[in-house]
Coordinates of C-alpha atoms and ligand atoms in Angstrom, one line a residue:
Chain A
X23 CA -19.2 -22.8 23.3
X24 CA -22.3 -22.5 21.2
X25 CA -23.0 -19.0 22.3
X26 CA -19.7 -17.7 21.2
X27 CA -19.8 -19.4 17.8
X28 CA -23.1 -17.6 17.2
X29 CA -21.4 -14.3 17.6
X30 CA -18.4 -15.1 15.3
X31 CA -20.2 -14.3 12.0
X32 CA -21.2 -10.9 13.4
X33 CA -17.7 -10.3 14.8
X34 CA -16.1 -11.2 11.5
X35 CA -18.4 -8.7 9.8
X36 CA -17.4 -6.2 12.4
X37 CA -13.7 -6.7 11.7
X38 CA -14.3 -6.2 8.0
X39 CA -16.3 -3.1 8.6
X40 CA -13.7 -1.8 11.0
X41 CA -11.2 -1.7 8.1
X42 CA -13.5 0.6 6.2
X43 CA -14.3 2.7 9.3
X44 CA -10.7 3.2 10.2
X45 CA -9.8 3.8 6.6
X46 CA -6.8 6.1 7.2
X47 CA -5.0 3.7 9.6
X48 CA -5.9 0.7 7.5
X49 CA -4.3 2.3 4.4
X50 CA -1.3 3.3 6.5
X51 CA -0.7 -0.2 7.8
X52 CA -1.1 -1.7 4.3
X53 CA 1.3 0.8 2.9
X54 CA 3.9 0.1 5.6
X55 CA 3.5 -3.6 4.8
X56 CA 3.7 -3.1 1.1
X57 CA 6.9 -1.0 1.4
X58 CA 8.6 -3.6 3.6
X59 CA 7.6 -6.5 1.4
X60 CA 8.6 -4.5 -1.6
X61 CA 12.1 -4.1 -0.2
X62 CA 12.2 -7.7 0.9
X63 CA 11.0 -8.9 -2.5
X64 CA 13.4 -6.7 -4.5
X65 CA 16.3 -7.9 -2.4
X66 CA 15.3 -11.4 -2.8
X67 CA 14.8 -11.2 -6.5
X68 CA 18.1 -9.3 -6.9
X69 CA 19.9 -12.0 -5.0
X70 CA 18.3 -14.7 -7.0
X71 CA 19.3 -13.1 -10.3
X72 CA 22.8 -12.3 -9.1
X73 CA 23.1 -15.9 -8.2
X74 CA 22.0 -16.9 -11.6
X75 CA 24.5 -14.5 -13.1
X76 CA 27.2 -15.9 -11.0
X77 CA 26.5 -19.5 -11.8
X78 CA 26.3 -18.4 -15.4
X79 CA 29.7 -16.9 -15.1
X80 CA 30.9 -20.0 -13.4
X81 CA 29.6 -22.3 -16.0
X82 CA 31.4 -20.3 -18.6
X83 CA 34.6 -20.6 -16.6
X84 CA 35.7 -23.3 -18.9
X85 CA 39.2 -24.6 -19.3
X86 CA 40.4 -24.4 -22.9
X87 CA 42.7 -27.2 -24.0
X88 CA 44.2 -26.1 -27.3
X89 CA 45.4 -28.6 -29.8
X90 CA 48.6 -28.4 -31.9
X91 CA 48.1 -27.4 -35.5
X92 CA 47.5 -30.2 -37.9
X93 CA 46.1 -32.7 -35.3
X94 CA 44.1 -35.4 -37.1
X95 CA 40.6 -36.3 -36.1
X96 CA 41.8 -39.6 -34.7
X97 CA 44.3 -37.8 -32.6
X98 CA 41.6 -35.4 -31.4
X99 CA 39.5 -38.4 -30.3
X100 CA 42.4 -39.7 -28.4
X101 CA 42.8 -36.4 -26.5
X102 CA 39.1 -36.3 -25.9
X103 CA 39.1 -39.8 -24.4
X104 CA 42.1 -38.8 -22.2
X105 CA 40.3 -35.7 -21.0
X106 CA 37.0 -37.5 -20.3
X107 CA 38.8 -40.2 -18.3
X108 CA 39.9 -37.6 -15.8
X109 CA 37.9 -37.1 -12.6
X110 CA 35.9 -33.8 -12.1
X111 CA 35.0 -33.4 -15.7
X112 CA 31.5 -32.2 -16.4
X113 CA 31.7 -31.9 -20.2
X114 CA 34.2 -31.8 -22.9
X115 CA 33.2 -30.3 -26.2
X116 CA 35.3 -29.9 -29.4
X117 CA 35.6 -26.4 -30.8
X118 CA 36.9 -26.1 -34.3
X119 CA 38.8 -23.2 -35.6
X120 CA 35.8 -22.0 -37.4
X121 CA 33.6 -22.2 -34.4
X122 CA 36.1 -20.3 -32.4
X123 CA 36.2 -17.5 -34.9
X124 CA 32.4 -17.3 -35.2
X125 CA 32.1 -17.0 -31.5
X126 CA 34.4 -14.0 -31.4
X127 CA 32.7 -12.4 -34.3
X128 CA 29.3 -12.9 -32.6
X129 CA 30.3 -11.3 -29.3
X130 CA 32.1 -8.4 -30.9
X131 CA 29.7 -7.4 -33.6
X132 CA 30.2 -3.7 -33.0
X133 CA 33.9 -4.0 -33.6
X134 CA 33.5 -6.1 -36.6
X135 CA 36.0 -4.0 -38.6
X136 CA 38.8 -5.1 -36.2
X137 CA 38.1 -8.7 -36.9
X138 CA 37.9 -8.5 -40.6
X139 CA 41.5 -9.5 -41.2
X140 CA 41.4 -12.5 -38.9
X141 CA 41.2 -15.9 -40.6
X142 CA 40.0 -19.0 -39.0
X143 CA 43.4 -20.5 -39.3
X144 CA 44.7 -18.2 -36.7
X145 CA 42.3 -19.7 -34.2
X146 CA 43.5 -22.9 -32.8
X147 CA 41.0 -25.8 -32.4
X148 CA 40.6 -27.3 -29.0
X149 CA 38.3 -28.6 -26.3
X150 CA 36.1 -26.6 -24.0
X151 CA 36.3 -28.5 -20.7
X152 CA 33.8 -27.7 -18.0
X153 CA 34.9 -29.0 -14.6
X154 CA 32.2 -30.6 -12.5
X155 CA 33.2 -28.7 -9.3
X156 CA 35.1 -25.5 -8.8
X157 CA 36.7 -26.8 -5.7
X158 CA 39.0 -29.2 -7.5
X159 CA 39.7 -26.7 -10.3
X160 CA 43.5 -26.5 -9.7
X161 CA 43.9 -30.2 -9.7
X162 CA 41.9 -30.6 -12.9
X163 CA 44.1 -28.0 -14.6
X164 CA 47.2 -29.7 -13.6
X165 CA 45.9 -33.1 -14.8
X166 CA 44.9 -31.5 -18.2
X167 CA 48.4 -30.0 -18.5
X168 CA 49.9 -33.5 -18.1
X169 CA 48.1 -34.9 -21.1
X170 CA 51.0 -35.4 -23.5
X171 CA 51.0 -35.5 -27.2
X172 CA 48.9 -33.1 -29.1
X173 CA 48.0 -30.5 -26.5
X174 CA 49.5 -27.1 -27.3
X175 CA 48.4 -25.3 -24.2
X176 CA 45.8 -25.1 -21.4
X177 CA 44.1 -21.8 -20.6
X178 CA 41.8 -21.0 -17.8
X179 CA 40.6 -18.1 -15.6
X180 CA 40.9 -19.6 -12.2
X181 CA 41.5 -16.2 -10.6
X182 CA 38.1 -14.9 -11.7
X183 CA 36.4 -18.1 -10.8
X184 CA 37.6 -17.9 -7.2
X185 CA 36.6 -14.3 -7.0
X186 CA 33.2 -15.0 -8.3
X187 CA 32.7 -17.9 -5.9
X188 CA 33.6 -15.7 -3.0
X189 CA 31.3 -12.9 -4.2
X190 CA 28.5 -15.3 -4.5
X191 CA 29.0 -16.5 -1.0
X192 CA 29.2 -13.0 0.3
X193 CA 26.0 -12.0 -1.6
X194 CA 24.1 -14.9 -0.1
X195 CA 25.1 -14.0 3.4
X196 CA 24.4 -10.2 2.9
X197 CA 21.1 -10.9 1.1
X198 CA 19.9 -13.2 3.9
X199 CA 20.9 -10.7 6.5
X200 CA 19.2 -7.8 4.7
X201 CA 16.0 -9.8 4.4
X202 CA 16.1 -10.9 8.0
X203 CA 16.6 -7.3 9.1
X204 CA 13.8 -6.0 6.9
X205 CA 11.5 -8.7 8.2
X206 CA 12.2 -7.6 11.8
X207 CA 11.8 -4.0 10.9
X208 CA 8.5 -4.6 9.1
X209 CA 7.2 -6.6 12.1
X210 CA 8.1 -3.8 14.3
X211 CA 6.6 -1.1 12.1
X212 CA 3.4 -2.9 11.5
X213 CA 3.0 -3.8 15.2
X214 CA 3.4 -0.1 16.1
X215 CA 1.0 0.9 13.3
X216 CA -1.6 -1.5 14.6
X217 CA -0.9 -0.3 18.0
X218 CA -1.7 3.2 16.9
X219 CA -5.0 2.1 15.5
X220 CA -5.5 0.1 18.7
X221 CA -4.8 3.1 20.8
X222 CA -7.5 5.1 19.0
X223 CA -9.9 2.2 19.7
X224 CA -8.9 1.6 23.3
X225 CA -12.2 3.0 24.2
X226 CA -14.0 0.4 22.1
X227 CA -12.0 -2.4 23.8
X228 CA -12.8 -1.0 27.2
X229 CA -16.5 -0.9 26.4
X230 CA -16.4 -4.5 25.2
X231 CA -14.7 -5.5 28.4
X232 CA -17.0 -3.6 30.6
X233 CA -20.1 -5.3 29.1
X234 CA -18.5 -8.6 29.8
X235 CA -17.0 -9.6 26.5
X236 CA -14.5 -12.5 26.8
X237 CA -11.0 -11.7 25.6
X238 CA -11.3 -14.1 22.7
X239 CA -14.5 -12.3 21.6
X240 CA -12.8 -8.9 21.8
X241 CA -9.8 -10.2 19.8
X242 CA -11.7 -11.7 17.0
X243 CA -12.6 -8.6 15.0
X244 CA -9.1 -7.2 15.4
X245 CA -7.6 -10.5 14.3
X246 CA -9.9 -10.6 11.3
X247 CA -8.9 -7.0 10.6
X248 CA -5.2 -7.7 11.0
X249 CA -5.2 -10.8 8.8
X250 CA -7.3 -9.1 6.0
X251 CA -5.0 -6.1 6.1
X252 CA -1.9 -8.4 6.0
X253 CA -3.2 -10.4 3.1
X254 CA -4.2 -7.3 1.2
X255 CA -0.8 -5.9 1.9
X256 CA 1.0 -9.0 0.6
X257 CA -1.1 -9.1 -2.6
X258 CA -0.6 -5.4 -3.2
X259 CA 3.2 -5.8 -2.6
X260 CA 3.2 -8.8 -5.0
X261 CA 1.7 -6.6 -7.8
X262 CA 4.0 -3.7 -7.0
X263 CA 7.1 -6.0 -6.9
X264 CA 6.0 -7.6 -10.2
X265 CA 5.6 -4.3 -11.9
X266 CA 8.9 -2.9 -10.6
X267 CA 10.7 -6.1 -11.6
X268 CA 9.2 -5.8 -15.1
X269 CA 10.2 -2.2 -15.4
X270 CA 13.7 -2.5 -13.9
X271 CA 14.2 -5.7 -15.8
X272 CA 13.4 -4.0 -19.1
X273 CA 16.1 -1.4 -18.3
X274 CA 18.7 -3.8 -17.0
X275 CA 18.3 -6.7 -19.3
X276 CA 20.0 -5.3 -22.4
X277 CA 22.8 -4.2 -20.2
X278 CA 23.2 -7.6 -18.6
X279 CA 22.9 -9.3 -22.0
X280 CA 25.9 -7.4 -23.2
X281 CA 27.9 -8.2 -20.1
X282 CA 27.0 -11.8 -20.3
X283 CA 25.8 -12.8 -23.8
X284 CA 22.6 -14.7 -23.8
X285 CA 21.8 -14.0 -20.2
X286 CA 18.2 -13.0 -19.4
X287 CA 16.6 -12.2 -16.0
X288 CA 14.7 -15.0 -14.3
X289 CA 11.0 -14.3 -15.3
X290 CA 8.9 -13.1 -12.3
X291 CA 6.4 -16.0 -12.5
X292 CA 9.2 -18.5 -12.0
X293 CA 9.7 -17.2 -8.5
X294 CA 6.0 -16.9 -7.7
X295 CA 5.8 -20.3 -6.0
X296 CA 8.3 -18.9 -3.5
X297 CA 7.4 -15.2 -3.4
X298 CA 3.6 -15.6 -3.1
X299 CA 3.6 -17.9 -0.1
X300 CA 6.4 -16.0 1.6
X301 CA 4.6 -12.7 1.1
X302 CA 1.3 -14.2 2.4
X303 CA 3.2 -15.6 5.4
X304 CA 4.8 -12.3 6.2
X305 CA 1.4 -10.6 5.8
X306 CA -0.4 -13.1 8.0
X307 CA 2.3 -13.1 10.7
X308 CA 2.7 -9.3 10.8
X309 CA -1.0 -8.5 10.4
X310 CA -2.4 -11.2 12.6
X311 CA 0.5 -11.4 15.0
X312 CA 0.9 -7.6 15.2
X313 CA -2.7 -7.1 16.2
X314 CA -2.6 -10.0 18.7
X315 CA 0.5 -8.5 20.3
X316 CA -1.0 -5.1 20.8
X317 CA -4.5 -6.1 21.7
X318 CA -3.1 -8.3 24.5
X319 CA -1.5 -5.2 25.9
X320 CA -4.8 -3.2 25.8
X321 CA -6.8 -6.1 27.2
X322 CA -4.8 -5.8 30.4
X323 CA -5.8 -2.2 30.8
X324 CA -8.4 -1.3 33.3
X325 CA -12.0 -0.7 32.5
X326 CA -12.5 2.1 34.9
X327 CA -10.0 4.8 35.2
X328 CA -9.5 7.1 38.1
X329 CA -9.5 10.2 36.1
X330 CA -12.9 9.4 34.6
X331 CA -14.3 9.2 38.1
X332 CA -12.7 12.2 39.6
X333 CA -15.7 14.3 38.8
X334 CA -18.0 12.1 40.8
Chain B
X3 CA -26.5 -9.3 46.9
X4 CA -23.6 -7.0 47.8
X5 CA -21.4 -7.6 50.9
X6 CA -18.4 -5.5 51.9
X7 CA -16.7 -7.0 54.9
X8 CA -14.1 -4.9 56.7
X9 CA -13.0 -3.6 53.3
X10 CA -9.9 -1.4 53.3
X11 CA -8.4 -0.1 50.1
X12 CA -5.0 1.4 50.1
X13 CA -3.5 2.5 46.8
X14 CA 0.2 1.7 46.1
X15 CA 1.1 5.3 46.9
X16 CA -0.2 4.9 50.4
X17 CA -3.6 6.7 50.0
X18 CA -6.2 5.0 52.1
X19 CA -9.3 5.4 50.0
X20 CA -11.6 3.1 52.0
X21 CA -11.2 2.3 55.6
X22 CA -12.9 -0.7 57.2
X23 CA -16.1 -0.5 55.3
X24 CA -18.9 -2.9 56.2
X25 CA -22.1 -2.9 54.3
X26 CA -24.7 -5.2 52.9
X27 CA -27.0 -4.3 50.1
X28 CA -29.9 -6.7 49.9
X29 CA -31.4 -7.9 46.6
X30 CA -34.0 -5.5 45.2
X31 CA -32.7 -2.5 47.2
X32 CA -32.4 0.9 45.8
X33 CA -29.3 2.7 47.2
X34 CA -27.8 6.1 46.7
X35 CA -24.2 6.5 47.4
X36 CA -23.1 10.1 48.1
X37 CA -20.2 11.9 49.5
X38 CA -17.7 14.7 48.9
X39 CA -15.0 14.5 46.3
X40 CA -12.3 12.2 47.4
X41 CA -14.5 10.4 49.9
X42 CA -14.0 7.1 48.2
X43 CA -17.1 6.7 46.0
X44 CA -15.0 5.8 42.9
X45 CA -13.0 3.3 44.9
X46 CA -16.2 1.8 46.1
X47 CA -17.4 1.3 42.5
X48 CA -14.1 0.0 41.4
X49 CA -14.1 -2.6 44.1
X50 CA -17.7 -3.5 43.1
X51 CA -16.7 -4.0 39.5
X52 CA -13.6 -6.0 40.3
X53 CA -11.5 -3.2 38.9
X54 CA -9.5 -3.0 42.1
X55 CA -9.1 -5.6 44.8
X56 CA -9.3 -4.7 48.5
X57 CA -6.1 -4.4 50.5
X58 CA -8.0 -6.1 53.3
X59 CA -11.4 -7.5 53.8
X60 CA -13.7 -9.1 51.1
X61 CA -16.2 -8.1 48.6
X62 CA -19.0 -10.3 47.4
X63 CA -21.4 -9.5 44.6
X64 CA -24.1 -12.1 44.0
X65 CA -22.6 -15.5 43.8
X66 CA -19.1 -14.0 43.0
X67 CA -16.5 -13.7 45.7
X68 CA -14.5 -11.0 44.1
X69 CA -11.2 -11.7 45.9
X70 CA -11.1 -15.1 44.5
X71 CA -12.4 -14.4 41.0
X72 CA -10.5 -16.1 38.3
X73 CA -9.5 -14.2 35.2
X74 CA -11.9 -16.2 33.0
X75 CA -14.8 -15.6 35.3
X76 CA -14.5 -11.8 35.1
X77 CA -16.5 -11.6 31.8
X78 CA -19.2 -13.8 33.3
X79 CA -19.3 -11.6 36.4
X80 CA -19.5 -8.4 34.4
X81 CA -22.4 -9.7 32.3
X82 CA -24.5 -9.9 35.4
X83 CA -24.1 -6.2 36.0
X84 CA -25.7 -3.4 34.1
X85 CA -23.3 -0.5 34.4
X86 CA -24.1 3.1 33.4
X87 CA -20.7 4.8 33.1
X88 CA -20.4 8.4 33.7
X89 CA -19.0 9.0 30.3
X90 CA -21.5 6.7 28.6
X91 CA -18.9 4.4 27.0
X92 CA -20.7 4.1 23.7
X93 CA -18.8 2.7 20.7
X94 CA -18.4 5.6 18.4
X95 CA -18.3 3.5 15.2
X96 CA -21.6 1.7 16.0
X97 CA -25.1 3.1 15.6
X98 CA -27.5 3.2 18.5
X99 CA -29.0 -0.2 17.7
X100 CA -25.6 -1.9 17.5
X101 CA -24.4 -0.3 20.7
X102 CA -27.2 -1.9 22.6
X103 CA -27.2 -5.1 20.6
X104 CA -23.5 -5.5 21.2
X105 CA -24.0 -6.2 24.9
X106 CA -26.3 -9.0 24.0
X107 CA -24.1 -10.4 21.3
X108 CA -21.4 -10.7 23.9
X109 CA -23.5 -13.2 25.8
X110 CA -24.4 -15.0 22.6
X111 CA -28.0 -14.0 22.3
X112 CA -29.9 -14.9 19.0
X113 CA -30.2 -12.0 16.6
X114 CA -34.0 -12.4 16.6
X115 CA -34.2 -12.1 20.3
X116 CA -31.7 -9.2 20.2
X117 CA -33.9 -7.3 17.7
X118 CA -37.0 -7.7 19.9
X119 CA -35.2 -6.7 23.0
X120 CA -33.3 -3.7 21.5
X121 CA -36.5 -2.3 20.0
X122 CA -38.3 -2.7 23.4
X123 CA -35.4 -0.9 25.1
X124 CA -35.3 1.9 22.5
X125 CA -39.0 2.3 23.2
X126 CA -38.4 2.3 26.9
X127 CA -35.8 5.1 26.7
X128 CA -37.7 7.0 24.0
X129 CA -35.2 6.6 21.2
X130 CA -37.1 4.6 18.7
X131 CA -36.4 7.1 16.0
X132 CA -32.7 7.3 16.7
X133 CA -32.0 3.6 16.1
X134 CA -29.7 4.2 13.2
X135 CA -27.9 7.3 14.5
X136 CA -24.3 7.3 15.6
X137 CA -23.5 8.4 19.1
X138 CA -21.9 11.6 17.7
X139 CA -25.3 12.5 16.2
X140 CA -27.0 12.4 19.6
X141 CA -27.3 14.9 22.4
X142 CA -25.7 14.2 25.7
X143 CA -29.0 13.2 27.2
X144 CA -29.7 10.9 24.3
X145 CA -26.3 9.2 24.6
X146 CA -27.0 8.7 28.2
X147 CA -30.2 7.0 27.5
X148 CA -28.5 4.7 25.0
X149 CA -26.0 3.9 27.8
X150 CA -28.9 3.1 30.1
X151 CA -30.6 1.0 27.5
X152 CA -27.4 -1.0 27.0
X153 CA -27.0 -1.4 30.8
X154 CA -30.5 -3.0 30.8
X155 CA -30.0 -5.1 27.7
X156 CA -29.2 -8.4 29.5
X157 CA -31.8 -7.9 32.2
X158 CA -29.2 -7.5 34.9
X159 CA -30.0 -8.3 38.5
X160 CA -27.9 -5.3 39.6
X161 CA -27.6 -1.9 38.0
X162 CA -24.7 0.3 38.9
X163 CA -24.9 3.8 37.8
X164 CA -22.3 6.5 38.2
X165 CA -23.7 9.9 38.1
X166 CA -26.3 8.9 35.6
X167 CA -28.1 12.3 35.8
X168 CA -24.9 14.2 35.4
X169 CA -25.5 15.2 31.8
X170 CA -29.2 15.4 31.5
X171 CA -31.7 18.1 32.4
X172 CA -33.9 17.9 35.5
X173 CA -36.9 16.6 33.7
X174 CA -35.0 13.8 32.1
X175 CA -33.3 13.0 35.4
X176 CA -36.6 12.5 36.9
X177 CA -37.7 10.3 34.0
X178 CA -34.6 8.2 34.4
X179 CA -35.2 7.9 38.1
X180 CA -38.8 6.8 37.4
X181 CA -37.4 4.2 35.1
X182 CA -35.0 3.0 37.8
X183 CA -37.9 2.9 40.3
X184 CA -39.9 0.8 37.9
X185 CA -37.0 -1.6 37.4
X186 CA -36.4 -1.7 41.1
X187 CA -40.0 -2.6 41.7
X188 CA -39.6 -5.3 39.1
X189 CA -36.8 -6.8 41.2
X190 CA -33.6 -5.1 40.1
X191 CA -31.1 -4.0 42.7
X192 CA -29.9 -0.4 42.0
X193 CA -26.8 1.3 43.3
X194 CA -26.4 4.9 42.1
X195 CA -23.6 7.3 42.9
X196 CA -24.9 10.8 42.6
X197 CA -24.5 14.4 43.4
X198 CA -28.1 15.3 42.8
X199 CA -29.2 16.0 46.3
X200 CA -32.7 17.0 45.4
X201 CA -33.2 13.6 43.6
X202 CA -31.9 11.8 46.6
X203 CA -34.2 13.7 48.9
X204 CA -37.1 13.3 46.6
X205 CA -37.0 9.6 46.2
X206 CA -36.1 8.9 49.8
X207 CA -34.4 5.6 49.5
X208 CA -31.5 4.2 51.4
X209 CA -28.6 6.6 51.3
X210 CA -25.0 5.6 52.1
X211 CA -22.8 8.6 52.8
X212 CA -19.1 8.1 52.4
X213 CA -16.7 10.5 54.2
X214 CA -13.0 10.2 54.1
X215 CA -13.1 6.5 53.3
X216 CA -15.6 5.5 55.9
X217 CA -19.3 5.2 56.0
X218 CA -20.5 8.3 57.7
X219 CA -24.2 7.5 57.6
X220 CA -26.3 4.7 56.2
X221 CA -30.0 5.0 56.5
X222 CA -33.4 5.3 55.0
X223 CA -34.8 8.6 54.0
X224 CA -38.4 9.2 53.8
X225 CA -39.4 10.7 50.4
X226 CA -40.4 14.3 50.3
X227 CA -44.1 14.7 49.8
X228 CA -44.0 16.7 46.6
X229 CA -45.2 14.7 43.6
X230 CA -42.4 16.2 41.5
X231 CA -38.8 17.0 42.4
X232 CA -37.9 20.6 42.7
X233 CA -37.2 22.3 39.4
X234 CA -35.3 25.4 38.8
X235 CA -38.1 27.0 37.0
X236 CA -40.6 26.3 39.7
X237 CA -40.8 27.8 43.2
X238 CA -39.8 24.5 44.7
X239 CA -39.1 25.9 48.1
X240 CA -42.7 25.6 49.2
X241 CA -42.7 21.9 48.7
X242 CA -39.6 21.2 50.8
X243 CA -39.8 20.0 54.3
X244 CA -37.2 20.3 57.0
X245 CA -35.0 17.3 57.7
X246 CA -37.0 14.4 59.0
X247 CA -34.5 11.7 59.8
X248 CA -31.1 11.6 61.4
X249 CA -29.2 10.9 58.2
X250 CA -30.5 14.1 56.7
X251 CA -28.7 16.0 59.4
X252 CA -25.5 14.3 58.5
X253 CA -26.1 15.2 54.8
X254 CA -26.4 18.8 55.4
X255 CA -23.2 18.7 57.3
X256 CA -21.3 16.8 54.7
X257 CA -22.8 18.5 51.6
X258 CA -21.5 21.9 52.2
X259 CA -24.1 23.6 50.1
Ligands
LIG14 N1 -5.4 5.0 41.6 C1 -5.2 5.7 42.7 N2 -4.0 5.8 43.3 C2 -3.8 6.5 44.4 N3 -4.7 7.2 45.0 C3 -6.0 7.1 44.6 C4 -6.3 6.4 43.4 N4 -7.6 6.5 43.1 C5 -8.1 7.3 44.1 N5 -7.1 7.7 45.0 C6 -7.3 8.5 46.2 O1 -8.2 7.8 47.0 C7 -9.1 8.7 47.6 C8 -10.5 8.4 47.3 O2 -10.7 8.6 45.9 P1 -12.0 8.3 45.1 O3 -12.4 6.9 45.5 O4 -11.8 8.6 43.7 O5 -13.0 9.3 45.8 P2 -14.4 9.9 45.1 O6 -14.8 9.1 44.0 O7 -15.4 9.9 46.2 O8 -14.1 11.3 44.8 C9 -8.7 10.1 47.1 O9 -7.8 10.7 48.1 C10 -7.9 9.8 45.9 O10 -6.9 10.8 45.7
LIG15 MG1 -14.3 10.0 42.2

């Protein structure tokens, strides 16, 4: 209808102005949204990083195939070919005695004194084999053990690998559940916050109805208000989460790096393409949806109340 | 304009607020509705505004048969009415101008037309200088005048006023009534619920007396001769005349005081 589109600009302005007029409640709703999104964001980022840590662990769950002393380069190649011909092999890298020693020295710098006496000849040379899939880990180990000839021993940490895989699965499930619960909680809290603001403006809605405003006309400023608050909340939450991530990351990173050499947290911006739209979506749904839900309730209320007329 | 046919309204708790009411208010009439507390005046207004539906009978206002009004027609119906609510119903966050303009924006009027009309209305109710005040910065009487200006904004054919003089002093009540008379002479139908006996007597229009859910009396009243309604500060008694028409006798019985 032409007549209603003419009013839209004014109604939009009105919605924006309402945010300023109802400053306290606006700030309250944004804060609620920000805290919910902050929780969601932190859980999400923690889960993503834990996942990364776990897969890092997993990828380091190599099977070491040690060679007998004095194996010639030609013999090494034969073993390498034998390993690579097996199924479920992701990679197979030669590690010389010197490499092996260097690695140990690198990861135990503080205890260098202990390592002083160790010579590279104590470290057996071998192959670092990464299985393609953890599922067939046992079979791969058995197959490696059957390679005859120059293989001294096969070492692996299957127990840890299985535990890590289980932990990862559990974390994914728990993380998803926590996020889902937080989403529902934030929807509920925001809807009730908006309802509180709505309640204080019930009178305004009544007046609009009583002068013959169509429901869509009445909804518009509230919708604008809800959406703007939602978007403001998501953006604020994004900034807060980013800052917290940076600060917490700074504290945790050295710790993690020691636990898992070379590991660093996933930079915040890497997750932005997921986090930003998700935050905006949550903001829009809770802000816009929340105000729609509660306004529909108030639209049903009567214009004229008995108590108001009792005096007449 | 307004038809009530055998209208009975029984609330869910069993209270029968209106009982077989029949009435017709013709276009361009000026009607006072009076009655004791609990007589059914509010119920009458609620039925008129499509706030409640009759338990039996039918209500028709203008071209709208209220029993059969669809939800989406309700806004259209309400726009035809100018309602002055007892508690003004101003939007606290809007200034005087916007409160009046809002009623016109609802119907999609152009801002230029709105500006002209609002300024005219502000002049009419004598609030030109309060255009940018918020309702909270106005006196009760001023708020009432804003409510009246808003009721007039869309040039309604029917003005329904609930105790419009309840909060203003006698002099302003008289001015308001003069305004209603002018509007009425220009063709607007006016239905006014009131307790102001002296105003009713003074203006001598049709008076509908509700008593215990029924119409106890419905008749014309000849205006009192005095040029001004009685004021507290004036010895008004001298101007008063004894009851002239039958309804007046009924009034004195029903208005106990
Ligand atoms: N919503 C309601 N539910 C039940 N009873 C009501 C309701 N509204 C009014 N009544 C009753 O209906 C009767 C008429 O009330 P009302 O129309 O408000 O009278 P008035 O406005 O003349 O004082 C009263 O007895 C009142 O208690
Ligand atoms: Mg009443």
